[in-house]
Coordinates of C-alpha atoms and ligand atoms in Angstrom, one line a residue:
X492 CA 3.9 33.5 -27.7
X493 CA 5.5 29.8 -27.5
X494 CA 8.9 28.7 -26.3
X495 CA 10.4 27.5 -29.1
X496 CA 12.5 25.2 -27.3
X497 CA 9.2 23.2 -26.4
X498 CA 9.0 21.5 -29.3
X499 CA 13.0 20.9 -29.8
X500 CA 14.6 17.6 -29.2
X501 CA 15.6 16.9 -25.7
X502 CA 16.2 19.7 -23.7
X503 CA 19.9 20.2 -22.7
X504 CA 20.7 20.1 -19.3
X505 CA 22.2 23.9 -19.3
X506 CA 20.9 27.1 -18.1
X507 CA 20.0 28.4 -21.4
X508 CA 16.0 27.4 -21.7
X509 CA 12.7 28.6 -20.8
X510 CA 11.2 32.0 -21.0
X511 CA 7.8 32.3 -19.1
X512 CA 5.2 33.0 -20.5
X513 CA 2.5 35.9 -19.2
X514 CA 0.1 35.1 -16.5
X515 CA -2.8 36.0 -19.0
X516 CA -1.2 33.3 -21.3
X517 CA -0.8 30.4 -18.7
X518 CA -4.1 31.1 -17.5
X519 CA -5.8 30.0 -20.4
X520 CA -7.4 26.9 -18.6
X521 CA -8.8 27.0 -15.2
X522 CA -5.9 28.6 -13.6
X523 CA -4.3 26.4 -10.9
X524 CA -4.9 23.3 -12.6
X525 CA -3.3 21.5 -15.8
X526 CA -5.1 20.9 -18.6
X527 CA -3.1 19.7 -21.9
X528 CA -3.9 20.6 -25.9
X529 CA -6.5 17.5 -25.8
X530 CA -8.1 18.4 -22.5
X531 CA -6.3 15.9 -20.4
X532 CA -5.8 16.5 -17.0
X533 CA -2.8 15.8 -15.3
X534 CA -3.4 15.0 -11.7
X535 CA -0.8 12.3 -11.4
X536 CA 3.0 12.9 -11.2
X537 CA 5.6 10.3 -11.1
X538 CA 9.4 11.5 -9.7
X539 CA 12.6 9.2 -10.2
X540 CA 14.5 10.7 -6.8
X541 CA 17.6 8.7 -8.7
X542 CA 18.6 6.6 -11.6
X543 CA 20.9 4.8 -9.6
X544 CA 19.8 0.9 -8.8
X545 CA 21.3 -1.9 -7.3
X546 CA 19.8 -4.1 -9.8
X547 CA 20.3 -4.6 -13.5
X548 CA 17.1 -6.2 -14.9
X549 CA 17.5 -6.9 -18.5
X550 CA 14.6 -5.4 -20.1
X551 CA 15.4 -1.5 -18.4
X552 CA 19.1 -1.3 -18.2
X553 CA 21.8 -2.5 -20.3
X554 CA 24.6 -4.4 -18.3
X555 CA 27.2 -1.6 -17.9
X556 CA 25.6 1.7 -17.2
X557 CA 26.9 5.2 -16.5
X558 CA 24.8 7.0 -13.6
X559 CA 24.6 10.8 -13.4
X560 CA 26.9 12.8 -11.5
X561 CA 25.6 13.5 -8.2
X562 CA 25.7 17.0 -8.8
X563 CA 23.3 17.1 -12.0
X564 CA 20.9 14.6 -10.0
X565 CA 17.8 16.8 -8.0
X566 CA 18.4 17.7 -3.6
X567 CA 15.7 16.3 -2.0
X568 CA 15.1 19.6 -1.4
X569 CA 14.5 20.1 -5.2
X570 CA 12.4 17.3 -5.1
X571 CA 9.9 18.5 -3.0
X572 CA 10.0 21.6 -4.2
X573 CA 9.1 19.9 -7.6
X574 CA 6.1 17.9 -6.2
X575 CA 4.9 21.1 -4.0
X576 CA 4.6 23.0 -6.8
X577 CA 2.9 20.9 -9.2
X578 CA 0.6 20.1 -5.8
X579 CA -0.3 23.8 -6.0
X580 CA -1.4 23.1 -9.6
X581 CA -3.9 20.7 -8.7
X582 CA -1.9 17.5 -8.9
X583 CA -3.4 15.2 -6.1
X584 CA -1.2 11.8 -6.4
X585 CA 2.4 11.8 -6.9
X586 CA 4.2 8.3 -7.5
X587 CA 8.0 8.2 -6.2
X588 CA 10.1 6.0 -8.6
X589 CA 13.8 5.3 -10.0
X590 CA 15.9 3.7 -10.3
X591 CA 15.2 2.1 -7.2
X592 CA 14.0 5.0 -4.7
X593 CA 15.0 3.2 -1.9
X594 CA 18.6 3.1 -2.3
X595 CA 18.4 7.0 -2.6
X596 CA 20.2 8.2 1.2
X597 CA 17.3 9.8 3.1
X598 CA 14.3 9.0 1.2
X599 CA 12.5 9.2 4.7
X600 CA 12.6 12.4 5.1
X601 CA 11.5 13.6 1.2
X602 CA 8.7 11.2 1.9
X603 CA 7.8 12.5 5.0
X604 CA 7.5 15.7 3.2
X605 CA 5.8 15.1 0.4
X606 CA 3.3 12.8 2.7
X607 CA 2.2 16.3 4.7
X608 CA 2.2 18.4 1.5
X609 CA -1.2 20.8 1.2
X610 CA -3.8 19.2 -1.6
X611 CA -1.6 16.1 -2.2
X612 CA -3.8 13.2 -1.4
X613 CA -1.8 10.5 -1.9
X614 CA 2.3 9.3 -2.0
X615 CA 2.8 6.0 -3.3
X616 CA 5.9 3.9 -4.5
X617 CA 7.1 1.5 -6.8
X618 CA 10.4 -0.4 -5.7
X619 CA 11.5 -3.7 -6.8
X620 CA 11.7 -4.4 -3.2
X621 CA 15.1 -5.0 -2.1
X622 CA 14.9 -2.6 0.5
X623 CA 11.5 -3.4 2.0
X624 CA 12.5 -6.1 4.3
X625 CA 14.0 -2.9 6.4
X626 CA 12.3 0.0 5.4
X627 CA 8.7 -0.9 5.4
X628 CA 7.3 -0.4 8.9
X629 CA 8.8 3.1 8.1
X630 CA 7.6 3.9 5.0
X631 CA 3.9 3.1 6.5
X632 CA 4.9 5.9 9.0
X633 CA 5.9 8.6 6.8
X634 CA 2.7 8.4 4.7
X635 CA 3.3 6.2 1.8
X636 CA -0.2 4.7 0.9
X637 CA 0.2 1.9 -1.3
X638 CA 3.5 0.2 -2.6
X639 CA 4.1 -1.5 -6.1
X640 CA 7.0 -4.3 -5.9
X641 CA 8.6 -5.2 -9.5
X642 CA 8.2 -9.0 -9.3
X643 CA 8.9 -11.0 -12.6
X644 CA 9.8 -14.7 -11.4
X645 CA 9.3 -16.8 -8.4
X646 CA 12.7 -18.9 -9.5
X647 CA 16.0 -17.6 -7.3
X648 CA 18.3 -18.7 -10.2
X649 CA 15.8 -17.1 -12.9
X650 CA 15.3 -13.7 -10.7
X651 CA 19.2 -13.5 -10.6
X652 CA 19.3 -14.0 -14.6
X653 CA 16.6 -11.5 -14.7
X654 CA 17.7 -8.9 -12.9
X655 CA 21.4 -9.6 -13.0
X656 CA 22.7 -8.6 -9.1
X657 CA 19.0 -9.0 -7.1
X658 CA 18.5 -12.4 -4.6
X659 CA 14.3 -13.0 -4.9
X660 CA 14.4 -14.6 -1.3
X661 CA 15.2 -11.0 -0.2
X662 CA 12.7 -9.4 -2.2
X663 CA 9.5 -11.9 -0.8
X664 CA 11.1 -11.5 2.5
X665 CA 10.5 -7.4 1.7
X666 CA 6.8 -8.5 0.4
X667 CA 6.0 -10.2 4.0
X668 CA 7.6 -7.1 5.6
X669 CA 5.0 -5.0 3.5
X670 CA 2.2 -6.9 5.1
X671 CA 2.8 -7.3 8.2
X672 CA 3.3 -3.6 8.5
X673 CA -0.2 -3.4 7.2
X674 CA -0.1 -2.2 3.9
X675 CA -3.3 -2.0 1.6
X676 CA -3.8 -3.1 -2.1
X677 CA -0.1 -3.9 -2.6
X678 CA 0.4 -4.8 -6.5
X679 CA 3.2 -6.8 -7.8
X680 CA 4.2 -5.9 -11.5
X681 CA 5.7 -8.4 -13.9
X682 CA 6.7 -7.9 -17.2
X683 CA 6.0 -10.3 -19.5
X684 CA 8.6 -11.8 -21.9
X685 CA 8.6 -14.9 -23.7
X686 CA 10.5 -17.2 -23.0
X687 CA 11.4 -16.2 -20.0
X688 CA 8.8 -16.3 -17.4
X689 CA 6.3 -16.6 -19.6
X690 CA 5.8 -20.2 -18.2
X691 CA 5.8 -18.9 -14.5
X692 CA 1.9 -16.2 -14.7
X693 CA -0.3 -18.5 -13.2
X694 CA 2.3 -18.9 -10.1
X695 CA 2.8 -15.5 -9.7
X696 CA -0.8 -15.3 -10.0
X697 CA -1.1 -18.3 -7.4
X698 CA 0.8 -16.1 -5.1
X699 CA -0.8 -12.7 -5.6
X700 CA -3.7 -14.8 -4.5
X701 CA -1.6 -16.4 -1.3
X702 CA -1.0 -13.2 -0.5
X703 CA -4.2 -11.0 -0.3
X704 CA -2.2 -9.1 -3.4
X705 CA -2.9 -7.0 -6.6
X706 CA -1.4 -8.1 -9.4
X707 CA -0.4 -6.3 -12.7
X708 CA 0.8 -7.8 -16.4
X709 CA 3.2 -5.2 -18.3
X710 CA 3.8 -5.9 -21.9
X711 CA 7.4 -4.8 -22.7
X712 CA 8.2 -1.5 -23.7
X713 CA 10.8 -0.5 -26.5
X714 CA 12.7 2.2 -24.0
X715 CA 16.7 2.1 -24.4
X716 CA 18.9 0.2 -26.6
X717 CA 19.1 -2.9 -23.3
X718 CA 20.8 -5.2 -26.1
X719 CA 18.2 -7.4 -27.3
X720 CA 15.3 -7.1 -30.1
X721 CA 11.9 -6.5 -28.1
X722 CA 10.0 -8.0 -30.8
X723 CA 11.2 -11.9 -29.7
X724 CA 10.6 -11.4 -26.2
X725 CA 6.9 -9.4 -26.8
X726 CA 3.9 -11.5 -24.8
X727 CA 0.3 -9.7 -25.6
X728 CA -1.7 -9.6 -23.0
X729 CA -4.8 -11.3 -24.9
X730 CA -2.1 -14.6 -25.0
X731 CA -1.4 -14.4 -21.4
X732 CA -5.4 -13.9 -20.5
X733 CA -5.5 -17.2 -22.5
X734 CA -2.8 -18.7 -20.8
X735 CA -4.5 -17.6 -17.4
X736 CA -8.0 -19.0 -18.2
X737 CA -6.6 -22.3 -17.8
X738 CA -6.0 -21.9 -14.1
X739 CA -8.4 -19.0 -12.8
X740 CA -11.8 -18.3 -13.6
X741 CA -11.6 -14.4 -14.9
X742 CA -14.2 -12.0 -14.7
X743 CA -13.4 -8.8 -16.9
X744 CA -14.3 -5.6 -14.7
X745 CA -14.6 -1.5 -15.5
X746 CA -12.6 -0.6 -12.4
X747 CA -10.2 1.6 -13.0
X748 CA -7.3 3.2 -10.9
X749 CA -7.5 6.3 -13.6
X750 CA -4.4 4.6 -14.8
X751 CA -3.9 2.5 -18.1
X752 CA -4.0 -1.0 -16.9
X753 CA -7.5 -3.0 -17.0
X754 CA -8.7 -5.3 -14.8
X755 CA -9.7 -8.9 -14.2
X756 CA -11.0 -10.6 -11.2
X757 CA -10.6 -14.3 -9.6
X758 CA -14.1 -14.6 -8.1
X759 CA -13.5 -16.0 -3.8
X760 CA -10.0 -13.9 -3.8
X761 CA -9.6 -10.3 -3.3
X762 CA -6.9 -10.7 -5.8
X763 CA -7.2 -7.8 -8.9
X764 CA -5.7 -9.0 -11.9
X765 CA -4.4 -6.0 -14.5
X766 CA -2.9 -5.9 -17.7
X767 CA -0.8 -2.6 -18.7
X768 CA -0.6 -3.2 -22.7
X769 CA 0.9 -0.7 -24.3
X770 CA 0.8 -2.2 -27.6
X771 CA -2.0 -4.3 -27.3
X772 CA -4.6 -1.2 -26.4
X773 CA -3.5 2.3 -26.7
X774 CA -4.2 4.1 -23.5
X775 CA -3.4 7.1 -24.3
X776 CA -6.6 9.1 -24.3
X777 CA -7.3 9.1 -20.7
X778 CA -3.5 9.6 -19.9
X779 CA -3.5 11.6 -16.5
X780 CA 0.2 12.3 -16.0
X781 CA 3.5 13.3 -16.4
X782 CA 7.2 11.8 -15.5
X783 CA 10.1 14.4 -13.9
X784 CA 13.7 12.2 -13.9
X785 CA 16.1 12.5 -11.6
X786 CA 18.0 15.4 -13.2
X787 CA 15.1 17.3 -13.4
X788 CA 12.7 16.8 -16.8
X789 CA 9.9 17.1 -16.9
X790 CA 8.7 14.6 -19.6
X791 CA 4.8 15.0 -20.6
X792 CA 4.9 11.0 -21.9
X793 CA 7.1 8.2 -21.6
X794 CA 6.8 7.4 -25.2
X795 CA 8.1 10.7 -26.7
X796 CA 11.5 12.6 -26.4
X797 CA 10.2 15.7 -25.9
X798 CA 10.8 17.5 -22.2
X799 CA 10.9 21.0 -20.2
X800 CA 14.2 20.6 -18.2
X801 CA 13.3 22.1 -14.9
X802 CA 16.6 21.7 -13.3
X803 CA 18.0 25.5 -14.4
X804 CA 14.5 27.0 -12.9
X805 CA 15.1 25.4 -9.8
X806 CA 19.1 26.2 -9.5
X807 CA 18.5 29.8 -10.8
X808 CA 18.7 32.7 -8.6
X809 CA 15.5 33.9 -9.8
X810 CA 14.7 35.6 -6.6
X811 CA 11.2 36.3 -5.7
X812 CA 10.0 35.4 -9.1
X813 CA 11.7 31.9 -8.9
X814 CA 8.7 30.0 -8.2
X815 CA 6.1 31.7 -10.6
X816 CA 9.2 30.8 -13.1
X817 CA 8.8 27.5 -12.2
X818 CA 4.9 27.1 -12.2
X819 CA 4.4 28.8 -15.6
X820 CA 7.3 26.5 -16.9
X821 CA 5.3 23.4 -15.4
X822 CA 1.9 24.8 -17.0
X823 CA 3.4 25.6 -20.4
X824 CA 4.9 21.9 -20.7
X825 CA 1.4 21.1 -21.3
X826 CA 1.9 22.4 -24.8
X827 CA 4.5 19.4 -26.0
X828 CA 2.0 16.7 -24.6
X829 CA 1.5 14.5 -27.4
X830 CA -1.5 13.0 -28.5
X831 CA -0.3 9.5 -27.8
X832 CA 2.6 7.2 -28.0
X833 CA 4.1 5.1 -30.4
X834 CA 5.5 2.0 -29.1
X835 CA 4.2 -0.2 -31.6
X836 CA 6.2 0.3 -34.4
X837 CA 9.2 0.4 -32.6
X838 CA 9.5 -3.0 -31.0
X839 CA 13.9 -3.3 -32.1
X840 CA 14.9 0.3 -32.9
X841 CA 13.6 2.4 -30.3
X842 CA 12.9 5.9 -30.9
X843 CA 13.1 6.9 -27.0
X844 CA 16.6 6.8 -26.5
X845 CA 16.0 6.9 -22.8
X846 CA 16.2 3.9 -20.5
X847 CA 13.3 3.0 -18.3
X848 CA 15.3 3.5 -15.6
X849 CA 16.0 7.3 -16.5
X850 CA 12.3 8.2 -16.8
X851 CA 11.5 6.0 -13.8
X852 CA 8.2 3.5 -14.5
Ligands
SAM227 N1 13.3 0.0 -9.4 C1 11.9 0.1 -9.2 C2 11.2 -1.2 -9.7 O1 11.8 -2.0 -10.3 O2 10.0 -1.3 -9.4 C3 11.2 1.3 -9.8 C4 11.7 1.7 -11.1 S1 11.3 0.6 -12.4 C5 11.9 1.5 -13.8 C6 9.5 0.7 -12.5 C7 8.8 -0.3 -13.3 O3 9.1 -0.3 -14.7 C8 9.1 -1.7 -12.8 O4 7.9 -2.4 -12.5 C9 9.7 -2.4 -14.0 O5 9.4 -3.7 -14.1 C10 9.2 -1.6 -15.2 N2 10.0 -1.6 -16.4 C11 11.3 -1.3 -16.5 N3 11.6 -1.4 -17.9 C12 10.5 -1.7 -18.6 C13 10.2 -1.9 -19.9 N4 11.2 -1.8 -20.9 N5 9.0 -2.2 -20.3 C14 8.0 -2.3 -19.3 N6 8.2 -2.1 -18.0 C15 9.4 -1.8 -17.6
SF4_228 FE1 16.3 -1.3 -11.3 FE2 13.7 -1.3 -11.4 FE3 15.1 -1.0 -13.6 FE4 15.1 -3.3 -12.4 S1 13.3 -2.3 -13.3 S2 16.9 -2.3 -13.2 S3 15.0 -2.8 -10.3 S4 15.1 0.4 -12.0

């Protein structure tokens, strides 16, 4: 038996939706783990706790935007329900995302939460660090491990063209903050556009270095119509390694996070440099994860439409039998994994409606 629904379009937000399947059926991997139709396993979630940001960069939001209603966006209750349920399915690392997490009001005490959950073995964060300058001593004390900061430009007037609202000398004051508090492997993430910064990754790289930081190189991904063609402001990250080798002697390494970027390293730093390249090296084979928005989908790839909306499950008065409900749902999403994504042909009309910010990166 298969829910049809699976393999509709976007799953409404209503209460119409998923019908569980048996326990014989959902068990038909190793029970308590997920395992997809290619014999992926997820171990990695990523959670927008809200689509709500108080920046507008240009490449994931369009300049006027309509947030969600509070009441269709997930309790932090419901969030952790959410990540303590998929923990129970053997995912060990959960990433907390947005929109920008940390304008979400008591994100403290989700992550304090989700920090002490049974099997979870690590919490970690991406924020384009607005908030850091205040909140970082405490996010080191509920349990985050590691922190990504979205960091495109080192230019004050070019970061507020960028991002449309943000001030950068409040975002590297939130880097020093992250420091100081003690933070390991902290990774900056720029994305690459030409013609706009793509003048500015050997300084970014420069600081990384400064900084005892990771670095990572995102090529830009077709997700929402943000009001410009992708395909004039697409940088491949085999021109920006060329750009790079100007500057920094890089050594190409196998390490691997499990994740898609690759890795580079500056011999006499500790600095890792990675490139996430969606178009320039599909990555989809070894894909470990799965994105749940804000309002509650569960969406098995960033590059697809297709989702289980969870939200009903978890607002249904389903008794004692709400959180097998829930779990087989989760386990049976599996089945509208696809085998990869297709951003390649879909630099100026993309086919994921979504905005970045909706799916949380
Ligand atoms: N607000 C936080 C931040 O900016 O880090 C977290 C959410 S943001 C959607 C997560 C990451 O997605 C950021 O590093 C951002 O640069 C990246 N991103 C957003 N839109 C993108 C796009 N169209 N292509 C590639 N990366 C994108
Ligand atoms: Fe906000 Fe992050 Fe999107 Fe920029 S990339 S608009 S900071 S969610």
């Amino acid at each position: 038996m298969r829910n049809e629904s699976l393999n509709a379009e976007p799953v409404p937000s209503g209460k119409e939706g998923f019908k569980p399947t048996t326990s014989a059926e959902t068990s038909r991997h190793a029970p308590g783990t997920l395992v997809d139709k290619y014999g992926r396993h997820i171990t990695y979630i990523r959670l927008s706790i809200t689509d709500r940001c108080d920046f507008r960069c240009t490449y994931c939001m369009a300049e006027e935007m309509t947030f969600l209603p509070r009441e269709k966006v997930l309790s932090l209750e419901e969030c952790l329900r959410v990540v303590r349920t998929f923990a129970g399915l053997g995912v060990s690392k959960v990433r907390i995302t947005g929109g920008e997490p940390l304008v979400r009001r008591n994100v403290m005490w989700l992550l304090e939460r989700i920090a002490a959950l049974d099997g979870l073995k690590e919490l970690v964060l991406t924020t384009n660090g607005s908030q850091l300058n205040r909140y970082a001593a405490d996010l080191m004390s509920a349990g985050v491990k590691r922190i990504n900061i979205s960091l495109d430009t080192l230019r004050p007037e070019r970061f507020k063209a960028i991002t449309r609202i943000g001030e950068l000398d409040k975002v590297l004051r939130g880097v020093d903050a992250v420091r100081a508090a003690g933070f390991e492997r902290t990774k900056l993430n720029t994305v690459m556009m030409r013609g706009t910064n793509d003048d500015e990754f050997a300084d970014l790289v420069d600081y990384a270095v400064a900084n005892d930081l990771n670095i990572s190189f995102i090529e830009e991904m077709p997700l929402g119509d943000v009001g410009h063609g992708r395909s004039n402001t697409y940088f491949s990250t085999e021109e920006a390694l060329a750009l790079l080798s100007h500057r920094f002697e890089l050594v190409s390494t196998l390490e691997t996070t499990g994740g898609p970027a690759r890795y580079w390293r500056i011999p006499g730093t500790e600095t890792r440099v990675g490139f996430i390249s969606p178009h320039s090296h599909n990555f989809c084979d070894t894909c470990n994860r799965v994105r749940i928005t804000a309002q509650g989908e569960l969406y098995p790839c960033l590059g697809h439409n297709d989702a289980m909306n969870l939200l009903p499950l978890l607002r249904a008065d389903a008794g004692d039998d709400a959180d097998a409900t829930l779990r087989a749902a989760i386990v049976e999403s599996m089945g509208i994994k696809p085998k990869a994504h297709d951003f390649t042909t879909q630099l100026d009309a993309p086919k994921v409606v979504r905005f970045m910010s909706m799916t949380g990166g």
